[in-house]
Amino acid sequence: MIKTRDIDLTLNGNHILNCVSVEIPPGKVTALIGPNGAGKSSLLHTLSRLQNQDSGEVELAGRLLSDYAFDELARHLSVLRQHSTIGSRLRVRDLVAFGRYPHNKGRGTAADDVIVDQALRDFDLGELASRFLETLSGGQRQRALLAMNFAQATDMVLLDEPLNNLDLRHARKLMQLIRRHTDRGRTFALVLHDLNHAARHADHIVAMKNGEVFKAGNKAAVLNSDVLSDLYDTDIRMVTVEGELLALT
């Protein structure tokens, strides 16, 4: 489990996070939702140590995040940023294989190859494995980055807007894949803008607004018309269709 206590963060004079305390339950999918500028990505960055908070604590598996050495943390926690800068002259398979670096330090084994091959299959990248990243579409590039993340095989996975650029088929496949991995004990925290994906696939919801936790809990507690309408300052109606929650805006 990962949790924060009283996280505060100010960037360039702007108060981004204000006394944020959250828990990401183990073995489940947590969706971080809320309007633009709510602090969702900044919170995810503090959870992954990409951004150091001004005050407060982040704890992973009962230890302060600051106590982890970089290589040790990379074996337990992986993160996909919304905007990732990578070399364009890198081939897809090489990028995905880089996810194994925390485990093999660049000395890949047959076991690593099995994991990389599985990640390529999971994200329909087999035919693209030898292509340079600069030749890919935005969606193909996003799938390659996700495959690298999954190949890292960490217990905790943080994904910032992972559905960016994905078509309907691959967005659905990603969420189904995340569910299969949680069934194997992995934990996911995702920044999502699509409320229907959150409603269908998440177990736990953290709603943020103005740098604070607006409401957190299970889907019934957060994904209802009153809470969401207040959260987004616009009318949102939640209905049930064939047993599934659906957001109408």
XYZ file of N, CA, C and O in Angstrom, residues 62-225:
656
model
N 4.912 0.446 4.120
C 5.319 0.636 5.501
C 6.631 1.358 5.701
O 7.073 1.544 6.839
N 7.259 1.805 4.589
C 8.523 2.551 4.676
C 8.359 3.902 4.013
O 7.631 4.039 3.024
N 9.048 4.904 4.547
C 9.042 6.203 3.903
C 9.640 6.087 2.510
O 10.663 5.420 2.312
N 9.009 6.738 1.561
C 9.499 6.689 0.184
C 10.932 7.206 0.097
O 11.742 6.712 -0.688
N 11.252 8.186 0.919
C 12.595 8.776 0.904
C 13.660 7.805 1.380
O 14.860 8.033 1.147
N 13.271 6.710 2.028
C 14.237 5.737 2.522
C 14.677 4.742 1.454
O 15.637 3.994 1.661
N 13.965 4.713 0.336
C 14.301 3.770 -0.738
C 15.448 4.313 -1.583
O 15.428 5.479 -1.997
N 16.430 3.469 -1.871
C 17.413 3.806 -2.890
C 16.722 3.797 -4.245
O 15.701 3.119 -4.430
N 17.270 4.546 -5.196
C 16.610 4.696 -6.494
C 16.369 3.353 -7.160
O 15.260 3.071 -7.642
N 17.390 2.485 -7.208
C 17.223 1.215 -7.914
C 16.259 0.289 -7.178
O 15.498 -0.456 -7.807
N 16.250 0.362 -5.847
C 15.300 -0.452 -5.088
C 13.875 0.011 -5.347
O 12.968 -0.813 -5.555
N 13.660 1.327 -5.350
C 12.320 1.847 -5.599
C 11.824 1.432 -6.983
O 10.648 1.089 -7.146
N 12.715 1.448 -7.973
C 12.327 1.109 -9.341
C 11.952 -0.360 -9.485
O 11.306 -0.739 -10.476
N 12.320 -1.188 -8.535
C 11.892 -2.593 -8.568
C 10.537 -2.785 -7.897
O 9.917 -3.839 -8.048
N 10.090 -1.777 -7.160
C 8.810 -1.889 -6.451
C 7.723 -0.987 -7.041
O 6.529 -1.279 -6.879
N 8.124 0.098 -7.681
C 7.158 1.095 -8.142
C 7.555 1.590 -9.526
O 8.709 1.938 -9.764
N 6.587 1.617 -10.437
C 6.833 2.154 -11.780
C 5.834 3.272 -12.048
O 4.740 3.303 -11.473
N 6.220 4.187 -12.938
C 5.367 5.336 -13.218
C 5.436 5.664 -14.701
O 6.500 5.595 -15.325
N 4.300 5.984 -15.267
C 4.215 6.496 -16.630
C 3.726 7.929 -16.551
O 2.602 8.192 -16.096
N 4.585 8.857 -16.961
C 4.206 10.263 -16.945
C 3.328 10.598 -18.144
O 3.327 9.902 -19.150
N 2.597 11.683 -18.020
C 1.734 12.120 -19.115
C 2.563 12.501 -20.339
O 2.175 12.246 -21.476
N 3.707 13.122 -20.115
C 4.596 13.515 -21.204
C 5.969 12.905 -20.928
O 6.662 13.322 -20.005
N 6.347 11.920 -21.730
C 7.625 11.246 -21.549
C 8.552 11.595 -22.711
O 8.161 11.515 -23.885
N 9.776 11.988 -22.381
C 10.772 12.322 -23.397
C 11.719 11.140 -23.562
O 12.398 10.731 -22.614
N 11.730 10.576 -24.767
C 12.592 9.424 -25.047
C 13.237 9.608 -26.409
O 12.733 10.347 -27.259
N 14.366 8.949 -26.616
C 15.086 9.075 -27.878
C 14.294 8.532 -29.049
O 13.783 7.410 -28.995
N 14.177 9.327 -30.103
C 13.372 8.920 -31.257
C 14.028 7.802 -32.052
O 13.357 7.067 -32.771
N 15.370 7.662 -31.963
C 16.072 6.628 -32.717
C 16.179 5.322 -31.936
O 17.075 4.515 -32.144
N 15.241 5.119 -31.052
C 15.163 3.893 -30.272
C 14.103 2.993 -30.886
O 13.025 3.458 -31.269
N 14.400 1.711 -30.987
C 13.408 0.775 -31.508
C 12.439 0.360 -30.410
O 12.757 0.397 -29.222
N 11.248 -0.068 -30.836
C 10.192 -0.391 -29.879
C 10.640 -1.467 -28.907
O 10.459 -1.335 -27.684
N 11.229 -2.537 -29.409
C 11.630 -3.616 -28.507
C 12.679 -3.140 -27.504
O 12.645 -3.532 -26.327
N 13.594 -2.293 -27.945
C 14.620 -1.785 -27.034
C 13.992 -0.944 -25.922
O 14.427 -0.990 -24.766
N 12.983 -0.150 -26.291
C 12.292 0.651 -25.281
C 11.616 -0.244 -24.255
O 11.747 -0.029 -23.046
N 10.877 -1.241 -24.722
C 10.169 -2.136 -23.806
C 11.164 -2.881 -22.925
O 10.953 -3.036 -21.716
N 12.286 -3.311 -23.503
C 13.306 -4.032 -22.744
C 13.922 -3.151 -21.664
O 14.403 -3.662 -20.637
N 13.907 -1.838 -21.881
C 14.459 -0.929 -20.875
C 13.686 -1.030 -19.563
O 14.229 -0.734 -18.492
N 12.434 -1.469 -19.624
C 11.671 -1.684 -18.398
C 12.282 -2.729 -17.484
O 12.008 -2.748 -16.282
N 13.129 -3.591 -18.030
C 13.776 -4.621 -17.212
C 15.054 -4.122 -16.540
O 15.642 -4.838 -15.732
N 15.487 -2.899 -16.872
C 16.780 -2.414 -16.383
C 16.902 -2.433 -14.854
O 17.961 -2.812 -14.324
N 15.868 -2.039 -14.106
C 16.015 -2.079 -12.639
C 16.317 -3.477 -12.104
O 16.873 -3.614 -11.012
N 15.968 -4.501 -12.888
C 16.168 -5.876 -12.440
C 17.476 -6.475 -12.950
O 18.081 -7.300 -12.278
N 17.899 -6.082 -14.176
C 19.067 -6.743 -14.764
C 20.242 -5.822 -15.042
O 21.298 -6.283 -15.491
N 20.072 -4.515 -14.797
C 21.123 -3.515 -15.024
C 21.699 -3.589 -16.440
O 22.892 -3.379 -16.663
N 20.835 -3.907 -17.400
C 21.260 -3.932 -18.795
C 21.818 -5.262 -19.264
O 22.192 -5.391 -20.434
N 21.873 -6.232 -18.372
C 22.360 -7.560 -18.755
C 21.170 -8.500 -18.830
O 20.897 -9.285 -17.920
N 20.449 -8.394 -19.932
C 19.217 -9.143 -20.092
C 19.435 -10.641 -20.140
O 20.463 -11.128 -20.629
N 18.457 -11.360 -19.622
C 18.501 -12.821 -19.603
C 17.343 -13.374 -20.429
O 16.478 -12.631 -20.894
N 17.322 -14.682 -20.572
C 16.216 -15.332 -21.274
C 14.894 -15.063 -20.558
O 13.851 -14.899 -21.204
N 14.944 -15.001 -19.228
C 13.725 -14.710 -18.467
C 13.227 -13.299 -18.764
O 12.015 -13.067 -18.855
N 14.150 -12.346 -18.906
C 13.755 -10.985 -19.281
C 13.114 -10.967 -20.662
O 12.132 -10.252 -20.894
N 13.666 -11.734 -21.589
C 13.116 -11.793 -22.944
C 11.676 -12.290 -22.935
O 10.837 -11.802 -23.700
N 11.390 -13.252 -22.072
C 10.016 -13.770 -21.963
C 9.064 -12.659 -21.527
O 7.962 -12.502 -22.072
N 9.480 -11.857 -20.544
C 8.641 -10.764 -20.034
C 8.448 -9.697 -21.103
O 7.344 -9.182 -21.299
N 9.523 -9.353 -21.820
C 9.438 -8.343 -22.878
C 8.517 -8.834 -23.999
O 7.670 -8.082 -24.493
N 8.670 -10.086 -24.396
C 7.820 -10.635 -25.456
C 6.347 -10.605 -25.049
O 5.472 -10.305 -25.868
N 6.074 -10.905 -23.790
C 4.688 -10.876 -23.319
C 4.134 -9.456 -23.355
O 2.980 -9.238 -23.759
N 4.935 -8.482 -22.944
C 4.487 -7.091 -22.973
C 4.212 -6.639 -24.402
O 3.237 -5.925 -24.664
N 5.042 -7.042 -25.336
C 4.807 -6.702 -26.747
C 3.507 -7.301 -27.237
O 2.737 -6.644 -27.952
N 3.236 -8.533 -26.841
C 1.969 -9.166 -27.246
C 0.778 -8.477 -26.588
O -0.245 -8.227 -27.236
N 0.913 -8.176 -25.308
C -0.206 -7.570 -24.579
C -0.645 -6.249 -25.207
O -1.831 -5.891 -25.147
N 0.296 -5.523 -25.800
C -0.023 -4.212 -26.359
C 0.021 -4.194 -27.893
O 0.155 -3.141 -28.506
N -0.106 -5.390 -28.483
C -0.194 -5.520 -29.945
C 0.969 -4.836 -30.653
O 0.794 -4.114 -31.641
N 2.174 -5.076 -30.152
C 3.352 -4.409 -30.689
C 4.301 -5.361 -31.417
O 5.387 -4.943 -31.835
N 3.905 -6.600 -31.575
C 4.798 -7.573 -32.176
C 5.295 -7.159 -33.548
O 6.498 -7.236 -33.841
N 4.394 -6.686 -34.402
C 4.780 -6.298 -35.755
C 5.523 -4.965 -35.780
O 6.108 -4.597 -36.802
N 5.504 -4.253 -34.666
C 6.167 -2.948 -34.596
C 7.482 -3.015 -33.822
O 8.156 -1.998 -33.665
N 7.875 -4.187 -33.373
C 8.997 -4.310 -32.443
C 10.299 -3.746 -32.997
O 11.115 -3.212 -32.240
N 10.509 -3.834 -34.300
C 11.762 -3.359 -34.882
C 11.664 -1.935 -35.421
O 12.648 -1.398 -35.936
N 10.513 -1.318 -35.282
C 10.323 0.047 -35.780
C 10.941 1.061 -34.834
O 10.958 0.885 -33.604
N 11.454 2.165 -35.398
C 11.924 3.271 -34.573
C 10.722 4.046 -34.033
O 9.680 4.171 -34.702
N 10.872 4.574 -32.833
C 9.763 5.280 -32.194
C 9.275 6.468 -33.017
O 8.091 6.783 -33.024
N 10.192 7.131 -33.730
C 9.809 8.308 -34.502
C 8.884 7.973 -35.668
O 8.251 8.862 -36.233
N 8.780 6.701 -36.007
C 7.920 6.296 -37.117
C 6.521 5.905 -36.649
O 5.676 5.562 -37.473
N 6.275 5.954 -35.337
C 4.999 5.493 -34.796
C 3.994 6.629 -34.700
O 4.351 7.800 -34.578
N 2.730 6.265 -34.704
C 1.670 7.222 -34.409
C 1.660 7.501 -32.915
O 2.320 6.810 -32.125
N 0.883 8.503 -32.498
C 0.792 8.824 -31.075
C 0.276 7.661 -30.255
O 0.780 7.382 -29.158
N -0.736 6.966 -30.776
C -1.292 5.831 -30.048
C -0.332 4.668 -29.956
O -0.233 3.996 -28.915
N 0.394 4.401 -31.045
C 1.380 3.322 -31.025
C 2.503 3.628 -30.042
O 2.959 2.753 -29.305
N 2.926 4.865 -30.019
C 3.979 5.283 -29.089
C 3.503 5.134 -27.645
O 4.256 4.678 -26.779
N 2.252 5.496 -27.376
C 1.707 5.345 -26.027
C 1.677 3.873 -25.622
O 2.006 3.530 -24.480
N 1.303 3.008 -26.529
C 1.291 1.578 -26.230
C 2.695 1.055 -25.928
O 2.891 0.204 -25.054
N 3.704 1.572 -26.655
C 5.083 1.156 -26.398
C 5.537 1.592 -25.004
O 6.205 0.830 -24.281
N 5.166 2.809 -24.604
C 5.522 3.294 -23.267
C 4.821 2.470 -22.186
O 5.414 2.151 -21.154
N 3.564 2.132 -22.423
C 2.835 1.298 -21.470
C 3.457 -0.086 -21.375
O 3.582 -0.650 -20.279
N 3.865 -0.638 -22.511
C 4.503 -1.961 -22.507
C 5.797 -1.929 -21.700
O 6.110 -2.875 -20.958
N 6.586 -0.860 -21.846
C 7.804 -0.721 -21.050
C 7.469 -0.707 -19.559
O 8.137 -1.359 -18.745
N 6.429 0.038 -19.202
C 6.015 0.123 -17.808
C 5.607 -1.245 -17.276
O 6.004 -1.644 -16.172
N 4.812 -1.984 -18.046
C 4.352 -3.294 -17.593
C 5.509 -4.286 -17.511
O 5.524 -5.160 -16.636
N 6.495 -4.150 -18.416
C 7.654 -5.039 -18.375
C 8.492 -4.820 -17.123
O 9.229 -5.711 -16.696
N 8.366 -3.654 -16.513
C 9.105 -3.382 -15.281
C 8.626 -4.266 -14.140
O 9.361 -4.519 -13.182
N 7.376 -4.733 -14.250
C 6.833 -5.759 -13.342
C 6.948 -5.375 -11.878
O 7.443 -6.148 -11.040
N 6.477 -4.189 -11.539
C 6.490 -3.734 -10.153
C 5.164 -4.044 -9.473
O 4.138 -4.235 -10.132
N 5.181 -4.051 -8.152
C 3.948 -4.279 -7.397
C 3.012 -3.078 -7.472
O 1.792 -3.230 -7.461
N 3.596 -1.870 -7.509
C 2.824 -0.631 -7.559
C 3.043 0.036 -8.902
O 4.179 0.227 -9.334
N 1.943 0.376 -9.577
C 2.021 0.988 -10.907
C 1.226 2.291 -10.897
O 0.043 2.304 -10.543
N 1.884 3.387 -11.286
C 1.260 4.698 -11.345
C 1.209 5.140 -12.813
O 2.249 5.194 -13.479
N 0.027 5.460 -13.298
C -0.148 5.817 -14.706
C -0.876 7.151 -14.806
O -1.999 7.294 -14.318
N -0.236 8.123 -15.436
C -0.815 9.455 -15.586
C -1.478 9.568 -16.955
O -0.798 9.628 -17.981
N -2.794 9.577 -16.962
C -3.597 9.644 -18.183
C -3.138 8.600 -19.203
O -2.759 8.923 -20.339
N -3.176 7.325 -18.833
C -2.683 6.268 -19.724
C -3.514 6.077 -20.989
O -3.038 5.453 -21.944
N -4.738 6.592 -21.004
C -5.595 6.412 -22.180
C -5.327 7.439 -23.274
O -5.939 7.375 -24.340
N -4.397 8.366 -23.013
C -4.071 9.384 -24.018
C -3.704 8.735 -25.350
O -2.852 7.850 -25.412
N -4.340 9.194 -26.420
C -4.039 8.781 -27.793
C -4.471 7.358 -28.137
O -4.282 6.928 -29.285
N -5.008 6.615 -27.179
C -5.420 5.249 -27.478
C -6.796 5.239 -28.135
O -7.694 5.987 -27.736
N -6.963 4.378 -29.149
C -8.279 4.225 -29.755
C -9.165 3.407 -28.819
O -8.717 2.913 -27.765
N -10.427 3.260 -29.185
C -11.374 2.601 -28.285
C -10.957 1.171 -27.958
O -11.055 0.736 -26.809
N -10.487 0.450 -28.969
C -10.099 -0.952 -28.750
C -8.955 -1.057 -27.763
O -8.998 -1.859 -26.819
N -7.916 -0.248 -27.952
C -6.752 -0.377 -27.090
C -6.983 0.234 -25.705
O -6.382 -0.211 -24.728
N -7.859 1.228 -25.608
C -8.222 1.754 -24.293
C -8.933 0.677 -23.479
O -8.629 0.461 -22.292
N -9.862 0.008 -24.122
C -10.584 -1.066 -23.427
C -9.639 -2.204 -23.057
O -9.695 -2.742 -21.943
N -8.746 -2.547 -23.975
C -7.806 -3.641 -23.714
C -6.876 -3.302 -22.559
O -6.554 -4.162 -21.738
N -6.428 -2.042 -22.487
C -5.567 -1.627 -21.384
C -6.282 -1.798 -20.053
O -5.708 -2.354 -19.099
N -7.503 -1.328 -19.960
C -8.216 -1.409 -18.691
C -8.482 -2.863 -18.301
O -8.428 -3.218 -17.117
N -8.756 -3.717 -19.286
C -8.943 -5.140 -18.990
C -7.636 -5.773 -18.534
O -7.628 -6.625 -17.630
N -6.532 -5.346 -19.136
C -5.224 -5.864 -18.746
C -4.880 -5.439 -17.316
O -4.360 -6.237 -16.525
N -5.186 -4.196 -16.981
C -4.959 -3.717 -15.615
C -5.750 -4.561 -14.621
O -5.238 -4.948 -13.570
N -6.985 -4.871 -14.970
C -7.800 -5.692 -14.079
C -7.186 -7.074 -13.892
O -7.145 -7.603 -12.765
N -6.681 -7.674 -14.951
C -6.054 -8.996 -14.816
C -4.838 -8.931 -13.903
O -4.593 -9.842 -13.106
N -4.085 -7.851 -13.999
C -2.889 -7.733 -13.166
C -3.236 -7.463 -11.702
O -2.496 -7.900 -10.814
N -4.313 -6.760 -11.442
C -4.720 -6.587 -10.042
C -5.173 -7.917 -9.456
O -4.969 -8.169 -8.260
N -5.758 -8.762 -10.284
C -6.150 -10.093 -9.807
C -4.937 -10.915 -9.402
O -5.054 -11.880 -8.639
N -3.759 -10.531 -9.919
C -2.508 -11.209 -9.544
C -1.793 -10.486 -8.400
O -0.671 -10.828 -8.054
N -2.430 -9.453 -7.839
C -1.889 -8.799 -6.658
C -1.222 -7.460 -6.882
O -0.771 -6.830 -5.922
N -1.153 -6.988 -8.132
C -0.528 -5.689 -8.369
C -1.509 -4.567 -8.025
O -2.729 -4.757 -8.010
N -0.970 -3.392 -7.753
C -1.758 -2.229 -7.361
C -1.578 -1.136 -8.393
O -0.448 -0.851 -8.810
N -2.681 -0.505 -8.801
C -2.633 0.535 -9.826
C -3.297 1.812 -9.316
O -4.355 1.771 -8.682
N -2.666 2.942 -9.623
C -3.280 4.255 -9.424
C -3.201 4.989 -10.754
O -2.109 5.128 -11.322
N -4.348 5.449 -11.259
C -4.433 6.038 -12.582
C -5.092 7.397 -12.523
O -6.110 7.568 -11.842
N -4.527 8.362 -13.220
C -5.221 9.622 -13.457
C -6.117 9.409 -14.678
O -5.635 9.066 -15.761
N -7.420 9.586 -14.485
C -8.384 9.362 -15.556
C -9.289 10.571 -15.724
O -9.730 11.158 -14.732
N -9.572 10.916 -16.978
C -10.562 11.947 -17.254
C -11.898 11.342 -17.688
O -12.930 12.012 -17.615
N -11.865 10.110 -18.145
C -13.087 9.444 -18.596
C -13.782 8.808 -17.398
O -13.326 7.793 -16.855
N -14.875 9.415 -16.971
C -15.585 8.914 -15.793
C -16.153 7.522 -16.012
O -16.283 6.744 -15.062
N -16.477 7.191 -17.247
C -17.055 5.876 -17.508
C -16.014 4.766 -17.379
O -16.329 3.659 -16.947
N -14.782 5.048 -17.735
C -13.724 4.067 -17.481
C -13.501 3.917 -15.980
O -13.289 2.802 -15.487
N -13.530 5.026 -15.257
C -13.382 4.952 -13.806
C -14.527 4.150 -13.191
O -14.315 3.309 -12.309
N -15.743 4.398 -13.670
C -16.912 3.716 -13.125
C -16.870 2.219 -13.408
O -17.272 1.403 -12.574
N -16.375 1.861 -14.558
C -16.390 0.450 -14.953
C -15.238 -0.349 -14.350
O -15.392 -1.514 -13.981
N -14.071 0.270 -14.230
C -12.877 -0.515 -13.927
C -12.232 -0.228 -12.571
O -11.435 -1.042 -12.102
N -12.511 0.907 -11.952
C -11.830 1.238 -10.700
C -12.552 0.636 -9.494
O -13.763 0.436 -9.505
N -11.765 0.342 -8.455
C -12.321 -0.126 -7.189
C -12.441 1.022 -6.194
O -13.340 1.024 -5.345
N -11.518 1.968 -6.303
C -11.401 3.054 -5.330
C -11.245 4.358 -6.106
O -10.577 4.388 -7.141
N -11.872 5.420 -5.617
C -11.839 6.708 -6.315
C -11.284 7.770 -5.378
O -11.690 7.869 -4.210
N -10.348 8.572 -5.903
C -9.887 9.768 -5.200
C -10.239 10.961 -6.081
O -9.696 11.123 -7.176
N -11.190 11.764 -5.636
C -11.616 12.951 -6.382
C -10.885 14.162 -5.811
O -10.916 14.403 -4.605
N -10.236 14.932 -6.704
C -9.458 16.087 -6.270
C -9.983 17.366 -6.896
O -10.506 17.370 -8.021
N -9.826 18.442 -6.134
C -10.250 19.756 -6.610
C -9.437 20.826 -5.868
O -9.289 20.755 -4.647
N -8.880 21.759 -6.625
C -8.122 22.870 -6.036
C -7.003 22.394 -5.112
O -6.755 22.975 -4.053
N -6.332 21.322 -5.522
C -5.182 20.851 -4.767
C -5.502 20.091 -3.506
O -4.605 19.817 -2.707
N -6.770 19.737 -3.318
C -7.172 19.026 -2.115
C -7.995 17.791 -2.484
O -8.522 17.694 -3.594
N -8.080 16.859 -1.540
C -8.954 15.710 -1.730
C -10.388 16.163 -1.496
O -10.745 16.568 -0.381
N -11.187 16.126 -2.551
C -12.585 16.545 -2.469
C -13.418 15.443 -1.819
O -14.257 15.701 -0.956
N -13.173 14.209 -2.248
C -13.844 13.058 -1.655
C -13.101 11.801 -2.107
O -12.602 11.746 -3.232
N -13.031 10.807 -1.245
C -12.383 9.544 -1.587
C -13.192 8.395 -0.998
O -13.803 8.527 0.065
N -13.209 7.292 -1.724
C -13.937 6.128 -1.242
C -14.273 5.191 -2.378
O -13.685 5.269 -3.471
N -15.229 4.311 -2.133
C -15.625 3.387 -3.187
C -16.484 4.110 -4.226
O -16.827 5.287 -4.075
N -16.840 3.402 -5.288
C -17.561 4.043 -6.392
C -18.917 4.592 -5.950
O -19.315 5.682 -6.374
N -19.596 3.863 -5.092
C -20.916 4.324 -4.655
C -20.815 5.647 -3.912
O -21.701 6.506 -4.014
N -19.720 5.834 -3.158
C -19.580 7.044 -2.355
C -19.198 8.256 -3.186
O -19.557 9.386 -2.846
N -18.454 8.045 -4.280
C -17.906 9.170 -5.036
C -18.600 9.379 -6.374
O -18.874 10.524 -6.775
N -18.883 8.289 -7.060
C -19.449 8.416 -8.409
C -20.964 8.492 -8.354
O -21.690 7.586 -8.793
N -21.439 9.579 -7.792
C -22.880 9.841 -7.804
C -23.113 11.258 -8.310
O -22.201 12.091 -8.336
N -24.311 11.541 -8.711
C -24.618 12.794 -9.402
C -24.279 14.018 -8.577
O -23.709 14.993 -9.086
